[in-house]
PDB file of C-alpha atoms in Angstrom:
ATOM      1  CA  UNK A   1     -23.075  -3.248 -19.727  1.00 26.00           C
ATOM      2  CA  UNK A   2     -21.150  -1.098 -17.011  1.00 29.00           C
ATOM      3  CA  UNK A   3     -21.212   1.799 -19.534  1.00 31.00           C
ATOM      4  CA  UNK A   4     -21.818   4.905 -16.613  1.00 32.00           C
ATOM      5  CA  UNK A   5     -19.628   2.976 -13.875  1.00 39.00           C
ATOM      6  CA  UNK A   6     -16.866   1.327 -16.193  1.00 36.00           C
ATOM      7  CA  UNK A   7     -13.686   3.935 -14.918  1.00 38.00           C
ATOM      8  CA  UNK A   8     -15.472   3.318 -10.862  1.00 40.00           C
ATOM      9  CA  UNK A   9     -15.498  -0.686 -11.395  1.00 38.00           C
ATOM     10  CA  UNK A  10     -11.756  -0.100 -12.731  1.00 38.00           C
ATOM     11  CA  UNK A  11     -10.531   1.876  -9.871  1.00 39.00           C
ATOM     12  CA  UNK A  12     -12.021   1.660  -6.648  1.00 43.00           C
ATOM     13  CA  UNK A  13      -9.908  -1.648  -5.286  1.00 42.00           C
ATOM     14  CA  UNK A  14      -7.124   1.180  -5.770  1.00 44.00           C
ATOM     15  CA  UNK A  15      -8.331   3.422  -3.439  1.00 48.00           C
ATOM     16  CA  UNK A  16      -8.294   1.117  -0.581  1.00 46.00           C
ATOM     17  CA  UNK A  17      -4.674   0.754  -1.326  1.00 45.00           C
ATOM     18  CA  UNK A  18      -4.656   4.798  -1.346  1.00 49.00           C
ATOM     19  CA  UNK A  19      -6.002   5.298   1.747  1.00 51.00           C
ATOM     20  CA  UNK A  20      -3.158   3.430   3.843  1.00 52.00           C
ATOM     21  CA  UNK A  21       0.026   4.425   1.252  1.00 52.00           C
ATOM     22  CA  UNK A  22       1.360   7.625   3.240  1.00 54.00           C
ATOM     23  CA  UNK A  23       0.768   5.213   6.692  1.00 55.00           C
ATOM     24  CA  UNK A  24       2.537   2.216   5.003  1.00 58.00           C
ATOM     25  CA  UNK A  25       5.316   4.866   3.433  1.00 58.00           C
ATOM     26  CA  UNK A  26       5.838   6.216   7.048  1.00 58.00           C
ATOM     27  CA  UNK A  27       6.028   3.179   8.601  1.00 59.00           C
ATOM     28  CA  UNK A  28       8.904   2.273   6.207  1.00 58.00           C
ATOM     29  CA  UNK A  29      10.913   5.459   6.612  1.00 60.00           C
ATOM     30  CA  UNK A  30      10.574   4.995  10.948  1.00 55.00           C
ATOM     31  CA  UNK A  31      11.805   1.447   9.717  1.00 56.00           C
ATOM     32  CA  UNK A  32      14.845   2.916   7.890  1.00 56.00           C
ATOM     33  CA  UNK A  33      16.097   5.323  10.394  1.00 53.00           C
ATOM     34  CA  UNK A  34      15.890   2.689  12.866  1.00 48.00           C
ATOM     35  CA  UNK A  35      18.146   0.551  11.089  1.00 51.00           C
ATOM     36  CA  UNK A  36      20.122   2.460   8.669  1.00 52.00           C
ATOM     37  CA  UNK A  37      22.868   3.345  11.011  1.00 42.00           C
ATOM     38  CA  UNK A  38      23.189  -0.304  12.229  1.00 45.00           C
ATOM     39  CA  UNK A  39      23.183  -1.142   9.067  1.00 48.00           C
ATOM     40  CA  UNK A  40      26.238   1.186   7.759  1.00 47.00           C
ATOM     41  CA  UNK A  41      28.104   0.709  11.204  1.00 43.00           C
ATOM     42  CA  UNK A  42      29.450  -2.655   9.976  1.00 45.00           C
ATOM     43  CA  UNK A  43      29.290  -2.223   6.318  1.00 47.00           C
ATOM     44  CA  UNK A  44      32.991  -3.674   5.607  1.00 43.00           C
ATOM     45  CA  UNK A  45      31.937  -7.154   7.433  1.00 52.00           C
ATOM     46  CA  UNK A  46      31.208  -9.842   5.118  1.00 62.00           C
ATOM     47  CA  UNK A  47      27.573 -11.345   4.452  1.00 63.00           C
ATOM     48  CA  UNK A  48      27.334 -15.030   5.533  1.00 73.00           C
ATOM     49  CA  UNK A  49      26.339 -16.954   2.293  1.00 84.00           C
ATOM     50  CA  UNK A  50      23.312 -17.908   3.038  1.00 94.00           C
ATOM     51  CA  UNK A  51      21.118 -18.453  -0.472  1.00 96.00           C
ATOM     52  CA  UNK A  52      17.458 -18.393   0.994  1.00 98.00           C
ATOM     53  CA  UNK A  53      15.136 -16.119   2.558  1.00 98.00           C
ATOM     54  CA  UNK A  54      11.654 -16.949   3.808  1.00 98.00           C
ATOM     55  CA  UNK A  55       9.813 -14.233   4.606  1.00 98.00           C
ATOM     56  CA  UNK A  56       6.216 -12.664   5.578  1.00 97.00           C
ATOM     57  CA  UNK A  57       4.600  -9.931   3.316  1.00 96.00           C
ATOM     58  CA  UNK A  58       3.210  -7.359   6.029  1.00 93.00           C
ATOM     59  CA  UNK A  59       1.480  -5.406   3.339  1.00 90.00           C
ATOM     60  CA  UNK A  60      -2.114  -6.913   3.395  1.00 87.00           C
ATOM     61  CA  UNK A  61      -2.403  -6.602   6.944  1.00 84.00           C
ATOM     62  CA  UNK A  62      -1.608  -2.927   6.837  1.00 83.00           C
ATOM     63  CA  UNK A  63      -4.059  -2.180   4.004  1.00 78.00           C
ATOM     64  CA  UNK A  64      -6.571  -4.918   3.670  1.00 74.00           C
ATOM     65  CA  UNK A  65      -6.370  -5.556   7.856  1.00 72.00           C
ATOM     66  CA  UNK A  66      -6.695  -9.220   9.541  1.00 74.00           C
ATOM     67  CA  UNK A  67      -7.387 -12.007   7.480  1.00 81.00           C
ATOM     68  CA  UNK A  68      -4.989 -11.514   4.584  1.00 89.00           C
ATOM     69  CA  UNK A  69      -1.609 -14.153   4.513  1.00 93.00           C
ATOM     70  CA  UNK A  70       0.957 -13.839   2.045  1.00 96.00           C
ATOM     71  CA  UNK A  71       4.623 -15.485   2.083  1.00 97.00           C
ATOM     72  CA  UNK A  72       7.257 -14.920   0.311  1.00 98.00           C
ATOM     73  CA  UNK A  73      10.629 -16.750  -1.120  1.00 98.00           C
ATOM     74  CA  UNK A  74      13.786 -15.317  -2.140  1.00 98.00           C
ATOM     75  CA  UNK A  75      16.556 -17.623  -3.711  1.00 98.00           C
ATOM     76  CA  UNK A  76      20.101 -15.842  -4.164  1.00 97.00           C
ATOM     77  CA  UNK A  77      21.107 -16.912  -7.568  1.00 97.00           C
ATOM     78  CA  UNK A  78      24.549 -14.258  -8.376  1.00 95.00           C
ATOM     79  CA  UNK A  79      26.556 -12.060  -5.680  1.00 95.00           C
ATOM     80  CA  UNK A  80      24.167  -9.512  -6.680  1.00 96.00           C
ATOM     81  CA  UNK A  81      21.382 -11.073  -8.372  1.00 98.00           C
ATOM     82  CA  UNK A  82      18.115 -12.665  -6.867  1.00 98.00           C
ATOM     83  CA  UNK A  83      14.755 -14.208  -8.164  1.00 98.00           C
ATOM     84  CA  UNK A  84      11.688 -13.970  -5.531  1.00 98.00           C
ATOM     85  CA  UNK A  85       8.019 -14.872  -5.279  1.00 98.00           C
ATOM     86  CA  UNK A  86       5.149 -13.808  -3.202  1.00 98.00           C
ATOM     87  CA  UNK A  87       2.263 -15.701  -3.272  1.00 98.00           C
ATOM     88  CA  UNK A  88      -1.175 -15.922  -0.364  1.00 96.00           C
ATOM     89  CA  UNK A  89      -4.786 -15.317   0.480  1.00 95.00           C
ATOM     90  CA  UNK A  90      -6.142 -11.913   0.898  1.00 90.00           C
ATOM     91  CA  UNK A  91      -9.678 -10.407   1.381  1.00 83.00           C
ATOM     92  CA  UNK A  92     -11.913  -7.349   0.645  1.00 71.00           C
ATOM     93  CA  UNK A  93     -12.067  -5.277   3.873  1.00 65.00           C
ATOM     94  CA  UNK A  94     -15.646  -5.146   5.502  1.00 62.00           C
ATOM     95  CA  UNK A  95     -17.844  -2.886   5.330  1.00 54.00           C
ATOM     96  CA  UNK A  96     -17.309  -0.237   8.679  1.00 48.00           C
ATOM     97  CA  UNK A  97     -19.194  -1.193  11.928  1.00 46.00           C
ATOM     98  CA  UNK A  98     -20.433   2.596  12.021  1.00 45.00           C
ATOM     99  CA  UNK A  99     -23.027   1.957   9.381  1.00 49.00           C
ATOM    100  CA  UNK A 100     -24.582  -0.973  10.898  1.00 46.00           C
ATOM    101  CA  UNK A 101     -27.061   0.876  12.216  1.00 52.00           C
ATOM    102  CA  UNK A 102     -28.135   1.806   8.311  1.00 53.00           C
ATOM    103  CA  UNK A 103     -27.273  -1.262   6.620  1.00 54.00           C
ATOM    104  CA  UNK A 104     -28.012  -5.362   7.452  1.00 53.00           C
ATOM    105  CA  UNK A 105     -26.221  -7.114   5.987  1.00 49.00           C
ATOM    106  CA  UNK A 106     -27.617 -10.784   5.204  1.00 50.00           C
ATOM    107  CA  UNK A 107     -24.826 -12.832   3.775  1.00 50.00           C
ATOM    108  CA  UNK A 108     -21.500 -12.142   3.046  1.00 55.00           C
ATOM    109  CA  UNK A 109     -20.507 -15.541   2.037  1.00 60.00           C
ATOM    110  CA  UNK A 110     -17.766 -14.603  -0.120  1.00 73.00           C
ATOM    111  CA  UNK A 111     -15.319 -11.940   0.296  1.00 75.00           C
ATOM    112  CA  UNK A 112     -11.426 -14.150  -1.082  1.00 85.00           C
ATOM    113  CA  UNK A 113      -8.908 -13.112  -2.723  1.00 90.00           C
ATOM    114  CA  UNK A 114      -5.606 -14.727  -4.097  1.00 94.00           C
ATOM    115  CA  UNK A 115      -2.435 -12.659  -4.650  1.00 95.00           C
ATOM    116  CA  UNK A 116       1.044 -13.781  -6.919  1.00 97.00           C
ATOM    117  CA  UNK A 117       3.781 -11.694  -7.396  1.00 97.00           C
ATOM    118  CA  UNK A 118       7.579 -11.779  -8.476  1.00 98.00           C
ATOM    119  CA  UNK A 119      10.480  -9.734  -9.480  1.00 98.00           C
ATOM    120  CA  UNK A 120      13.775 -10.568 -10.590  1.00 98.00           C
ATOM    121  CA  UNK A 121      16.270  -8.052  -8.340  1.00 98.00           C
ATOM    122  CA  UNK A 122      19.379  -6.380  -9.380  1.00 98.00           C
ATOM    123  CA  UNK A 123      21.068  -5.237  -6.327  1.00 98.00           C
ATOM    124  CA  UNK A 124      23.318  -1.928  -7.189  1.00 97.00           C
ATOM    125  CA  UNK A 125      27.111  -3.471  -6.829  1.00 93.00           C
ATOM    126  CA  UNK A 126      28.989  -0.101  -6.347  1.00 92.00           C
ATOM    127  CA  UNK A 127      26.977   1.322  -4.166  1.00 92.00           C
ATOM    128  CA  UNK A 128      25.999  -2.008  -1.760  1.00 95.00           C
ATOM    129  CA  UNK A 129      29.248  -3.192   0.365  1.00 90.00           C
ATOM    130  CA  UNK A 130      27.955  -6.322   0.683  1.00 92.00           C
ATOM    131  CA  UNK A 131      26.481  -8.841  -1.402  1.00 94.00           C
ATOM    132  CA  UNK A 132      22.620 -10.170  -1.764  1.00 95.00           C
ATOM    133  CA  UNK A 133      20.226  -9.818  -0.022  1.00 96.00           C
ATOM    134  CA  UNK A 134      21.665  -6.662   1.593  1.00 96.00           C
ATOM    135  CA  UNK A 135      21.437  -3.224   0.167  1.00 95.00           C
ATOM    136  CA  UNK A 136      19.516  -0.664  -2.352  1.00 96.00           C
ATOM    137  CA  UNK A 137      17.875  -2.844  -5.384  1.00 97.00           C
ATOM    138  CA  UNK A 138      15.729  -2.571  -8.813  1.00 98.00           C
ATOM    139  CA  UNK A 139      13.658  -5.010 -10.548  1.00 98.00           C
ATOM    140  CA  UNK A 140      11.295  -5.667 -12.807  1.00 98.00           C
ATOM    141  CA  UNK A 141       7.842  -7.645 -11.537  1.00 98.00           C
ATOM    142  CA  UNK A 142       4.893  -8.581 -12.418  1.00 98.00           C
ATOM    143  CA  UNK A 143       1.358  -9.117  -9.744  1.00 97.00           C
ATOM    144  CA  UNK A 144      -1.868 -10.475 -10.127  1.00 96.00           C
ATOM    145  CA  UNK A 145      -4.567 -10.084  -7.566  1.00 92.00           C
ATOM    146  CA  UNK A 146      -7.968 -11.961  -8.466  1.00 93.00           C
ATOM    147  CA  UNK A 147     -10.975 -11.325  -5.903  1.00 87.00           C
ATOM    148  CA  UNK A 148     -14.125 -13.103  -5.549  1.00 88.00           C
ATOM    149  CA  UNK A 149     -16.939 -11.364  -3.553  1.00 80.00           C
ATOM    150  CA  UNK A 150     -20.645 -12.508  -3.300  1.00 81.00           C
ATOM    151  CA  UNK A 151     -22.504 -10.144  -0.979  1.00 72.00           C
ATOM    152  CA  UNK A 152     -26.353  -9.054  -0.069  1.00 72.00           C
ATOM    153  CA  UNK A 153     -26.379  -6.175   1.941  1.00 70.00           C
ATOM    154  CA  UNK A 154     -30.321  -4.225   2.705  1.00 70.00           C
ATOM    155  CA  UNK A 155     -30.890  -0.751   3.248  1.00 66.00           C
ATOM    156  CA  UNK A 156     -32.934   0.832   6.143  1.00 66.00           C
ATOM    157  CA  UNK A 157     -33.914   4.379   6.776  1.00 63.00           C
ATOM    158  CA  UNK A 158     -36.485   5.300   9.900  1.00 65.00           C
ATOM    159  CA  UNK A 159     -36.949   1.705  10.325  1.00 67.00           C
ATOM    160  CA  UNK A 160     -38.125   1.107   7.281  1.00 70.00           C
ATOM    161  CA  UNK A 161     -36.667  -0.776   4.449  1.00 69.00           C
ATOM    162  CA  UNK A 162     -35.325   1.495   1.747  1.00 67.00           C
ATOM    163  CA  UNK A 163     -33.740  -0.819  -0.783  1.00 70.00           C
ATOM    164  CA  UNK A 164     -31.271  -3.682  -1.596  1.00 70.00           C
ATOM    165  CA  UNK A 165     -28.384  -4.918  -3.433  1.00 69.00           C
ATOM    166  CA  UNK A 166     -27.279  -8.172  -4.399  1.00 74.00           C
ATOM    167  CA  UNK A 167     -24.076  -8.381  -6.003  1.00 73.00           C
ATOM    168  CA  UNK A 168     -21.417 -10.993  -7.283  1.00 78.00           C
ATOM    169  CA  UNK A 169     -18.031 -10.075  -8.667  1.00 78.00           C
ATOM    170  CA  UNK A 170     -15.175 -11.332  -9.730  1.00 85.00           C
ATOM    171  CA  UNK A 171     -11.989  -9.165 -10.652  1.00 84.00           C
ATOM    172  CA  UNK A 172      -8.797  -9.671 -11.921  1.00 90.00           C
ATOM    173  CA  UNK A 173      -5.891  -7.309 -11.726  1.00 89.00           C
ATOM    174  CA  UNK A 174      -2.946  -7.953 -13.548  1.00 94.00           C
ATOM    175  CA  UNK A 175       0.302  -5.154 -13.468  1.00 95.00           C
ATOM    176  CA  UNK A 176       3.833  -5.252 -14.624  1.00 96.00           C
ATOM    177  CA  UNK A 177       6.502  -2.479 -13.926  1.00 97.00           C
ATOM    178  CA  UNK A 178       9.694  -1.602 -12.515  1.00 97.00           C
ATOM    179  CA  UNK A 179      10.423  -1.665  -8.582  1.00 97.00           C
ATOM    180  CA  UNK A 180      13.157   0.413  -6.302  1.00 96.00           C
ATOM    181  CA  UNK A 181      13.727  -1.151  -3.055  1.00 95.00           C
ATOM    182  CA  UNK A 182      15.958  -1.909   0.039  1.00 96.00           C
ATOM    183  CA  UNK A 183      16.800  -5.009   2.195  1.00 96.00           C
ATOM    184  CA  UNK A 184      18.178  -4.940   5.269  1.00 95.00           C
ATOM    185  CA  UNK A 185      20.515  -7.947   6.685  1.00 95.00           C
ATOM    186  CA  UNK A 186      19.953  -7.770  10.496  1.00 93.00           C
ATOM    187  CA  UNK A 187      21.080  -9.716  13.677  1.00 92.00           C
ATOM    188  CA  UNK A 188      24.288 -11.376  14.990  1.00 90.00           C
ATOM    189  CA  UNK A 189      24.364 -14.073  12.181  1.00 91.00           C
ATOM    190  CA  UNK A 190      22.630 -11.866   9.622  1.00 94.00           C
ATOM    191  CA  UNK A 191      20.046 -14.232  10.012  1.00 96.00           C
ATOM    192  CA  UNK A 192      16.826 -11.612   9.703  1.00 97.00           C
ATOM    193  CA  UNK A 193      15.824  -9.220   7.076  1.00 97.00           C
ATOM    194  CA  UNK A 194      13.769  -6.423   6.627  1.00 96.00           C
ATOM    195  CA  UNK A 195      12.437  -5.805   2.975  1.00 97.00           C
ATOM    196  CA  UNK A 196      10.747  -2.437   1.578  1.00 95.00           C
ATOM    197  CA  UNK A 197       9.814  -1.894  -1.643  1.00 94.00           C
ATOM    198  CA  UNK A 198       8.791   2.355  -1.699  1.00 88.00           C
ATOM    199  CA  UNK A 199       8.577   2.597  -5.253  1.00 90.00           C
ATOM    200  CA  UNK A 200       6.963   0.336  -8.159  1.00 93.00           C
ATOM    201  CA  UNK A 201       4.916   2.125 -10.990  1.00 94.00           C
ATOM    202  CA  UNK A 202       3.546  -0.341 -13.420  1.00 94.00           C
ATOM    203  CA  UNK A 203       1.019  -0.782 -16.297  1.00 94.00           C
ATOM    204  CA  UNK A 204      -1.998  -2.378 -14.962  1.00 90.00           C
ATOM    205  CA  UNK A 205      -5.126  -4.411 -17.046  1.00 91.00           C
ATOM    206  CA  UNK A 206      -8.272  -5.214 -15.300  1.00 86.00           C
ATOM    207  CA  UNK A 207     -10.833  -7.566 -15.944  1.00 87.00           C
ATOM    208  CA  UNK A 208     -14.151  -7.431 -14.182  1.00 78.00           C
ATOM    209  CA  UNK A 209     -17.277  -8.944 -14.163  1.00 80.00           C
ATOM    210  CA  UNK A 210     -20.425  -7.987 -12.273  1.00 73.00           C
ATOM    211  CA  UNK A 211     -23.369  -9.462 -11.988  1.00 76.00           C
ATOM    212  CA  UNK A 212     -25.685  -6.707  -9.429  1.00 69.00           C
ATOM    213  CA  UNK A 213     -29.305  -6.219  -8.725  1.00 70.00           C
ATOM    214  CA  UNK A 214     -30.654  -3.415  -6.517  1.00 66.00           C
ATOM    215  CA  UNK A 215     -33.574  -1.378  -5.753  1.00 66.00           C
ATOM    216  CA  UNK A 216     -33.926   2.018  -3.730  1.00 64.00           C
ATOM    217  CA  UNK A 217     -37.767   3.507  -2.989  1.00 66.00           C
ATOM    218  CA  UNK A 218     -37.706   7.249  -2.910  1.00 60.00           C
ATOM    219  CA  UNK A 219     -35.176  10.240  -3.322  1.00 58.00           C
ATOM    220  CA  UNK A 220     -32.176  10.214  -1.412  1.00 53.00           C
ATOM    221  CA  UNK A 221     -32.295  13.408   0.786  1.00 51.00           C
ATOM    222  CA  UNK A 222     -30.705  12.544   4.543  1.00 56.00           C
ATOM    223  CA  UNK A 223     -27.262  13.481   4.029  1.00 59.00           C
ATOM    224  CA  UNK A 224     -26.423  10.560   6.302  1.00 51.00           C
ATOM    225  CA  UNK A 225     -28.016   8.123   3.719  1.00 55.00           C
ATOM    226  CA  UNK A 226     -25.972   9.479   0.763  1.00 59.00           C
ATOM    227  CA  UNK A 227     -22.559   8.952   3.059  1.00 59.00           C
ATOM    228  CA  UNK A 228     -24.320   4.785   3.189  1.00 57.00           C
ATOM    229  CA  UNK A 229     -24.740   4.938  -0.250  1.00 60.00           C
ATOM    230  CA  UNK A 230     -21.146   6.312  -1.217  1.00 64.00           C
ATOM    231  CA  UNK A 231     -19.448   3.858   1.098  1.00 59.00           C
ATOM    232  CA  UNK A 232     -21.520   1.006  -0.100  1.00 60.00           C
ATOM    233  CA  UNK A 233     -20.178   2.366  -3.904  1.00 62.00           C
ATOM    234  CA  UNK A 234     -17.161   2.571  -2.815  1.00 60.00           C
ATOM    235  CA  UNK A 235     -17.076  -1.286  -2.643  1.00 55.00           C
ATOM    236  CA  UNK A 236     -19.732  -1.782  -5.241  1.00 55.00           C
ATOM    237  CA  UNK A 237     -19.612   1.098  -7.742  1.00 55.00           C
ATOM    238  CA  UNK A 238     -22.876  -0.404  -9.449  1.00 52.00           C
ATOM    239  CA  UNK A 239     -24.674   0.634  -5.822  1.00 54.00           C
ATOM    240  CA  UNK A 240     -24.179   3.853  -6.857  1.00 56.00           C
ATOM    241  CA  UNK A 241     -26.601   4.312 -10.076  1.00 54.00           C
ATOM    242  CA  UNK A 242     -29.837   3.563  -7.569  1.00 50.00           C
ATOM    243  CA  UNK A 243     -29.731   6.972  -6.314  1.00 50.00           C
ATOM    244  CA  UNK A 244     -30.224   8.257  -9.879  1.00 51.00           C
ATOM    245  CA  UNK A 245     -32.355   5.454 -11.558  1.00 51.00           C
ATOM    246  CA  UNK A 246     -34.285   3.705  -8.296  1.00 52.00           C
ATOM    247  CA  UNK A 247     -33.786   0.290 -10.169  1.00 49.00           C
ATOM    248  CA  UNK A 248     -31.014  -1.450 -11.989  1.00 48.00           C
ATOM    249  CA  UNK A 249     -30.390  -4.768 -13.147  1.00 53.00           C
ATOM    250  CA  UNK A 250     -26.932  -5.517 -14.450  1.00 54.00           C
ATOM    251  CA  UNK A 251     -24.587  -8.146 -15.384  1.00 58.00           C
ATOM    252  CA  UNK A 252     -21.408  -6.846 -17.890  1.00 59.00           C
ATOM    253  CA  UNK A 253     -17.756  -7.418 -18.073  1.00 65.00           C
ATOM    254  CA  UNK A 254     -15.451  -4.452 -18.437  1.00 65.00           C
ATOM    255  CA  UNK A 255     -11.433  -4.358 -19.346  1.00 76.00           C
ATOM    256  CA  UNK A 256      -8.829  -2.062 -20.220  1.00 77.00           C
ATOM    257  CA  UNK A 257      -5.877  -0.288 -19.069  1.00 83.00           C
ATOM    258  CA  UNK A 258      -4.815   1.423 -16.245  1.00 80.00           C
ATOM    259  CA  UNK A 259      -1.607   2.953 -14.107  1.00 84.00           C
ATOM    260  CA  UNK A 260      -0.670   0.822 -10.982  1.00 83.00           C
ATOM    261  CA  UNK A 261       1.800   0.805  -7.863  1.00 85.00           C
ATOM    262  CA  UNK A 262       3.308  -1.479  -5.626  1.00 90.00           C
ATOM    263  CA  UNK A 263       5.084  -0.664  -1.960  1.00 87.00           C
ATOM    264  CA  UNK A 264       5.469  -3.560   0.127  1.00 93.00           C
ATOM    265  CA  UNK A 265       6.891  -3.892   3.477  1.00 93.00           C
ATOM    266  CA  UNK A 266       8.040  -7.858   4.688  1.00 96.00           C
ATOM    267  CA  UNK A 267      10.158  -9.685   7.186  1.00 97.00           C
ATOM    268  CA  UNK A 268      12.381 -12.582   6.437  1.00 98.00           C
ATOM    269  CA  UNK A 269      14.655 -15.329   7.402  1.00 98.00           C
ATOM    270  CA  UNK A 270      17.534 -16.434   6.170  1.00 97.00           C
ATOM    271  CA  UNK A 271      19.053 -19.748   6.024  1.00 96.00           C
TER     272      UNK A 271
END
């Protein structure tokens, strides 16, 4: 089982997210500024009617980097009412090119991911002055993000080989909650949109399953080998138990509860 790194295994996805939230959060408010006075300037014109928006989630990129692609659709079903979906492809972040000198790593065959989310949006009618897409929202939504890794990654120290992992994990993270966001209806034809979503708390379950096998000779004293070590855990938090038992062997699944959050920032078009 993955008794000792259970709450690690159920967590540390999160804190990838964590690391980029206050750059994604500023990002949005430099993108509000920018366009809130626009925005307001022309408040009494009416919204063309147009009942679709395409659009690109920019999210990924900004916290899982390149090779992450997620679209979205929004369909305009009331003056104030909208359904959407987000759906793509999205992958683990590598591991950082400053501990290459420390760690080979062999294969990496398998590092996907598949993302779904959608929402049902209720956009505030007294305080909007125009009608969906445009304007302060709230929704409820549900995500799902499943990833599928398959790594091998060896361990040297002084040129010699200190130890190994070989690891294979799939994890599922499902979350439901309630979203506050704000759309903004750009351009001459109000053809372009700009979509942030700065505050979602949710309920989130996890499912993992981990199937690891490493091996470590000797006692971890460099300093600089127990930073390789804790950013190796930090993407496999089985890694971690080698400094304290030399040898594991491990295959378990592990569930339960846990708090979530969702922020996204996207561009659309409308048509």
């Amino acid at each position: 089982t993955l008794n000792c790194n259970k709450r690690e295994g159920k967590v540390h996805l999160f804190k990838i997210y964590h690391k980029m939230k206050v750059n994604l959060l500023f990002l949005s408010f430099l993108f509000s500024v920018s366009f809130i006075a626009s925005a307001q300037s022309d408040t009494t014109e009416a919204t063309p009617q147009y009942k679709h928006v395409v659009r690109y989630n920019l999210t990924p990129t900004l916290v899982l980097g390149t090779g992450s692609y997620v679209v979205g659709y929004e369909r305009i079903l009331k003056p104030h009412r909208s359904f959407s979906v987000n759906a793509g492809y999205i992958q683990l972040p590598q591991i950082g090119k400053s501990l290459l000198d420390t760690l080979q790593i062999e294969r990496a065959t398998k590092r996907n991911g598949f993302s779904f989310a959608a929402d049902y949006r209720f956009y505030f009618k007294k305080r909007n002055k125009r009608n969906a897409p445009d304007g302060l929202y709230w929704a409820p939504y549900f995500t799902a993000y499943f990833f599928d890794s398959d790594i091998s990654i060896q361990v040297f120290e002084g040129g010699g080989l200190k130890g190994y992992l070989n690891a294979q994990s799939d994890m599922l993270f499902l979350m439901g909650g309630v979203e506050l966001g704000y759309q903004f209806v750009m351009g001459k034809k109000q053809r372009w949109t700009l979509d942030l979503i700065l505050a979602g708390p949710s309920l989130r379950y996890d499912i993992i399953n981990i199937k690891a096998q490493t091996l470590y000779e000797g006692e971890v004293n460099d300093e600089y080998l127990k930073g390789v070590l804790d950013a190796i855990t930090a993407i496999f938090p089985v890694f971690g138990q080698l400094a304290r038992e030399g040898e594991l062997n491990t295959s378990g699944f592990a569930n339960g509860f846990g708090a979530g959050y969702r922020y996204v920032m996207q561009v659309g078009y409308r048509f």
